[in-house]
Short mmCIF file of C-alpha atoms and ligand atoms in Angstrom, two decimals:
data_model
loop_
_atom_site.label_atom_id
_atom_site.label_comp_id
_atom_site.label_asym_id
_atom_site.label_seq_id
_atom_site.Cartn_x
_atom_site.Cartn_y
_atom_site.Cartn_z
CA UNK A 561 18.69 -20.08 15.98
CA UNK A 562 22.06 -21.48 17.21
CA UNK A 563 25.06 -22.97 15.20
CA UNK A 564 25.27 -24.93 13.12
CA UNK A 565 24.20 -22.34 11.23
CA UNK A 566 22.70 -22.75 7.80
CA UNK A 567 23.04 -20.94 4.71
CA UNK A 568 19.49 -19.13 4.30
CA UNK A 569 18.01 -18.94 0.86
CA UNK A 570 18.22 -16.51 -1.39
CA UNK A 571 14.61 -14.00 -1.38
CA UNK A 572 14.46 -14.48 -5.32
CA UNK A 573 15.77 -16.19 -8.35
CA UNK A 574 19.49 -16.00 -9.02
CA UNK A 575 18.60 -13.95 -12.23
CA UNK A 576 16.26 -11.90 -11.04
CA UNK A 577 18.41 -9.01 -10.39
CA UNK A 578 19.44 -8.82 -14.08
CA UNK A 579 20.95 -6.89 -15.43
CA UNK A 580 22.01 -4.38 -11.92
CA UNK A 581 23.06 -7.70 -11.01
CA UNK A 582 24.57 -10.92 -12.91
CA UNK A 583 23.21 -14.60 -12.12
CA UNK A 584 27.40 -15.34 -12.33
CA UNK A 585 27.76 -12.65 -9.93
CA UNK A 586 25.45 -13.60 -7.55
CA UNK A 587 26.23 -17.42 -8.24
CA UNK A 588 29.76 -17.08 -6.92
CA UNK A 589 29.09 -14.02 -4.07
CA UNK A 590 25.81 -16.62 -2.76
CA UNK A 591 27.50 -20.13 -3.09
CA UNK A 592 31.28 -18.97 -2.16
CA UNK A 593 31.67 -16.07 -0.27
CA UNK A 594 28.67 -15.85 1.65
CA UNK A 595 28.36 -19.81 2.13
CA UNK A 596 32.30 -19.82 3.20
CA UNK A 597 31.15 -17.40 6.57
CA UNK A 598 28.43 -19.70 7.14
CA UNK A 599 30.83 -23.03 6.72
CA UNK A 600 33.86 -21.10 8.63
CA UNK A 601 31.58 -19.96 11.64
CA UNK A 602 30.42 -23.05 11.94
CA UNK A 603 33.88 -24.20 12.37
CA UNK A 604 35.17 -22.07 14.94
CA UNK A 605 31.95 -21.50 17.11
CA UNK A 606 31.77 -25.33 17.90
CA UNK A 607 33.04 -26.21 21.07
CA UNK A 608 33.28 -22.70 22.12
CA UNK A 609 31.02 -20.82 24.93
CA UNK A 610 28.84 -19.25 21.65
CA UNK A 611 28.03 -22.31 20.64
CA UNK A 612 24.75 -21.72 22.23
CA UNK A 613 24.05 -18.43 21.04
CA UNK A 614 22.16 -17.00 18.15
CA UNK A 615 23.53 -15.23 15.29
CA UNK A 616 22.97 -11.68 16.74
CA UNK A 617 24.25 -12.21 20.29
CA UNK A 618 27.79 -13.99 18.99
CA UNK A 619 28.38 -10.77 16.66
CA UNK A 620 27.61 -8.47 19.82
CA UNK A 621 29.87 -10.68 22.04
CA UNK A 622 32.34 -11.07 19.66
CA UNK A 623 32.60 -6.77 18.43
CA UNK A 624 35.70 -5.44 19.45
CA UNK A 625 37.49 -8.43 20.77
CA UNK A 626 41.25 -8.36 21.07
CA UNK A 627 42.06 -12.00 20.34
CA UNK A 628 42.64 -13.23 17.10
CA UNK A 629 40.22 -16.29 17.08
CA UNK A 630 37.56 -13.96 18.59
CA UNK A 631 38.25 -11.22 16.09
CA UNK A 632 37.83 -14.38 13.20
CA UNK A 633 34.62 -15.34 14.68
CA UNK A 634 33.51 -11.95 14.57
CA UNK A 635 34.26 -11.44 10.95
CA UNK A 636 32.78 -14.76 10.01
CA UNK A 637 29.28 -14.25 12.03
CA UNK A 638 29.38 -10.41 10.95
CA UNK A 639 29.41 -11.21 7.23
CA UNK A 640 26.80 -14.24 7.18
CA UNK A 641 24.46 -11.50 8.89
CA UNK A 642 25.66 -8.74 6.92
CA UNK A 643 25.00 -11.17 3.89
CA UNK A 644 21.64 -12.21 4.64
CA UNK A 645 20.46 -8.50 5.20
CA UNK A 646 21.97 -7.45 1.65
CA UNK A 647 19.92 -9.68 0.19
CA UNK A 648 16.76 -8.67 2.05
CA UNK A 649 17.92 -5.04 0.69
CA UNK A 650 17.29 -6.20 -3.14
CA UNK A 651 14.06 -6.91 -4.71
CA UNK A 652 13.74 -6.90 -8.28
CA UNK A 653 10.17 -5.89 -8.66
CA UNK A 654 9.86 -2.38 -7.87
CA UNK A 655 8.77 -1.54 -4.42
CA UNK A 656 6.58 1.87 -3.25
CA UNK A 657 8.22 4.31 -0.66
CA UNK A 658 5.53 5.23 1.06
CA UNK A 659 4.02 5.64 4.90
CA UNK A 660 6.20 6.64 7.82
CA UNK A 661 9.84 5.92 5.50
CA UNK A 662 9.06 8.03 2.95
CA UNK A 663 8.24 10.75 5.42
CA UNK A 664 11.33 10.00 7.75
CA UNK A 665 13.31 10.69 4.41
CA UNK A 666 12.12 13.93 3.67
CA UNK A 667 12.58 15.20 6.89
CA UNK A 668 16.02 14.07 7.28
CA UNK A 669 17.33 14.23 3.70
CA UNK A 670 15.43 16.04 1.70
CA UNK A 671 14.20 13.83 -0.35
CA UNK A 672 14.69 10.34 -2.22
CA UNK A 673 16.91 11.29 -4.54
CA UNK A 674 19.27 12.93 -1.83
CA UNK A 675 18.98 9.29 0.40
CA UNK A 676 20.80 7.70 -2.46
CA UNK A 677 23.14 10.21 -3.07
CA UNK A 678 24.27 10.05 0.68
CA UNK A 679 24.44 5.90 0.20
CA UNK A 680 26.25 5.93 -3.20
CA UNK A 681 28.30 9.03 -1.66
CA UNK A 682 29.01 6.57 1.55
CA UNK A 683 29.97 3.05 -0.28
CA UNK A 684 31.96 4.70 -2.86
CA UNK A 685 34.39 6.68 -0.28
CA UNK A 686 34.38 3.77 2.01
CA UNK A 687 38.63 2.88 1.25
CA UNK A 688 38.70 -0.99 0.84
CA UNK A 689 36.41 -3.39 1.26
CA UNK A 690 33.09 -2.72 3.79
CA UNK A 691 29.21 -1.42 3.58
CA UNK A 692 26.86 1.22 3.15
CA UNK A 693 23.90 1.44 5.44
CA UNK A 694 21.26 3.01 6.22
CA UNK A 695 20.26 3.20 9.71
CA UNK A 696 17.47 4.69 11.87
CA UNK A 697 18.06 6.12 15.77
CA UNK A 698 14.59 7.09 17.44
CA UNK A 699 12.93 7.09 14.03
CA UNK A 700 15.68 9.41 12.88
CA UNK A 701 17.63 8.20 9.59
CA UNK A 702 21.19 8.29 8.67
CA UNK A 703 23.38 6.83 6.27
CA UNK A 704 27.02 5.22 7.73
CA UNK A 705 29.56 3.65 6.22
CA UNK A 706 31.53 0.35 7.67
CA UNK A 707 34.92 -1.18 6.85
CA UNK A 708 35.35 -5.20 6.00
CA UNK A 709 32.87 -7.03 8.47
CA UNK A 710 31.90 -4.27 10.52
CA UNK A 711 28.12 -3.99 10.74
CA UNK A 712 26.10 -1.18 12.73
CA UNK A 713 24.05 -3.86 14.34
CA UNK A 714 27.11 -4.95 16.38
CA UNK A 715 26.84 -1.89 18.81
CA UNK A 716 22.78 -2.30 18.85
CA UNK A 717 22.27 0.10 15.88
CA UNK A 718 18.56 -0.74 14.26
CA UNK A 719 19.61 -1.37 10.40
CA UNK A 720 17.46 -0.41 7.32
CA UNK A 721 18.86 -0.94 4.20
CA UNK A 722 22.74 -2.16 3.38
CA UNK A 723 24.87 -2.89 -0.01
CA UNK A 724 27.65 -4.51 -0.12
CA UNK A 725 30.56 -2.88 -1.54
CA UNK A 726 33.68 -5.38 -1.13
CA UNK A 727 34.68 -6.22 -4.82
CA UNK A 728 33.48 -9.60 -5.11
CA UNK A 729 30.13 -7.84 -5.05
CA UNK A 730 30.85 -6.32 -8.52
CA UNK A 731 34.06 -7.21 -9.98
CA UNK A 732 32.27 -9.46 -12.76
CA UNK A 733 29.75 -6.88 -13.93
CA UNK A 734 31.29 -3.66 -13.10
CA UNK A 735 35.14 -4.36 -13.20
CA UNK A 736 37.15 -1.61 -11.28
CA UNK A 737 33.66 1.28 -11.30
CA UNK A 738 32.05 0.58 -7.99
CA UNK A 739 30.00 4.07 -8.50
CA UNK A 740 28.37 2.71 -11.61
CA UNK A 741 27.54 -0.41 -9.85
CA UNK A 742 26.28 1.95 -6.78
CA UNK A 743 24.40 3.93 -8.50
CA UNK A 744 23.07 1.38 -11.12
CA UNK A 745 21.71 -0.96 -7.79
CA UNK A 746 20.50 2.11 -5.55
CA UNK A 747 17.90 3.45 -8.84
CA UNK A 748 17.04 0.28 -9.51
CA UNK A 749 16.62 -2.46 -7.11
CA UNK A 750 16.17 -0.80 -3.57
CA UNK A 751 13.87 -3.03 -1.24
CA UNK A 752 11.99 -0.09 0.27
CA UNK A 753 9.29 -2.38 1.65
CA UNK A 754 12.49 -4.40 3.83
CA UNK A 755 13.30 -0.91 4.89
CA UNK A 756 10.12 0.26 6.15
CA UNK A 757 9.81 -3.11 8.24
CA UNK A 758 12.78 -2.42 9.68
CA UNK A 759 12.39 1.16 10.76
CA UNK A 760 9.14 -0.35 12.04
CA UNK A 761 10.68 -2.65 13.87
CA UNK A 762 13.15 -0.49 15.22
CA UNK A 763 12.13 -0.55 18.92
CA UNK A 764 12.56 -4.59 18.84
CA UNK A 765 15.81 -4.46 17.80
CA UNK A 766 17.44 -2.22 19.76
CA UNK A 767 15.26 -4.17 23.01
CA UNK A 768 16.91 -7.38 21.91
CA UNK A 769 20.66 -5.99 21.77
CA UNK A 770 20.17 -4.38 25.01
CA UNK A 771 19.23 -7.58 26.86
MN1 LIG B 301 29.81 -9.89 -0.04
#
């Protein structure tokens, strides 16, 4: 898909992640923030040599650009993808780790438990605003850490699993204790089935980033 790009829908009810989650929260971080990338990118890619390119390629073109109205329309198409994938990385109903994940997790972690120590570990040290993913190289997993729009898709990384830890992500339910909100979303609401796509899908990915 090429610009104008739309605002995709939500994979579950507004209140469905209640109460890791608030409706208000995700009301405002949904509606505003992440509807404010798609509206802004949508702005500046018009008329522009991206116009014609999807999503993916414009944040790959766009990664480590020098000039200011590249480096916006980086941040812009960064967060609506960044966005989109956070979403993907909640689902309220409880989903089984199971297969070649859970497997991939005990080899290089130890164990579930550890995983989510290494992401709540990761978002709460990351200084500012940013993200805590999980990623997977060659079927290997690792956990990294990313500041303000900065995604590890952008340099062809195959992503798993992300939460967003910028403020407006928790302000309302969690105030000023990002580890409570951290900890409180990685027990509870973890989309393992979205991760094991993704590490399934892992040779796609990193094919279409290299073309
Ligand atoms: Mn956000």
């Amino acid at each position: 898909m090429t610009a104008p790009f739309s605002l995709a829908p939500l994979p579950w009810e507004e209140n469905a992640l209640e109460p890791v989650i608030s409706a208000r929260t995700i009301g405002f971080h949904y509606h505003k923030h992440h509807a404010t990338y798609v509206k802004t990118l949508n702005e500046l890619v018009v008329k522009t040599k991206l116009a014609d390119m999807k999503l993916e390629e414009i944040i790959r073109a766009t990664a480590g650009a020098k000039d200011d109205s590249e480096k916006n329309i980086f941040n812009n198409a960064a967060q609506v993808w960044n966005h989109d994938f956070y979403w993907r990385s909640m689902n309220p109903t409880k989903t089984k780790l199971s297969g070649k994940l859970a497997s991939a997790i005990t080899r290089d972690f130890g164990g579930t438990a550890e995983l989510i120590a290494a992401l709540a570990e990761a978002g709460k040290t990351q200084f500012g605003s940013g993200w805590a993913w999980l990623v997977s190289k060659d079927g290997k997993l690792s956990v990294e850490k990313t500041g303000n729009a900065m995604t590890p898709m952008a340099k062809g990384t195959n992503c798993l699993l992300t939460v967003d830890v910028w403020e407006h992500a928790y302000y309302l339910d969690y105030q000023n204790e990002r580890p409570k909100y951290l900890e409180s979303l990685l027990g509870k609401i973890i989309n393992w089935d979205y991760a094991a796509e993704n590490l399934s899908r892992e040779g796609e990915a990193v094919r279409a980033a290299a073309e």
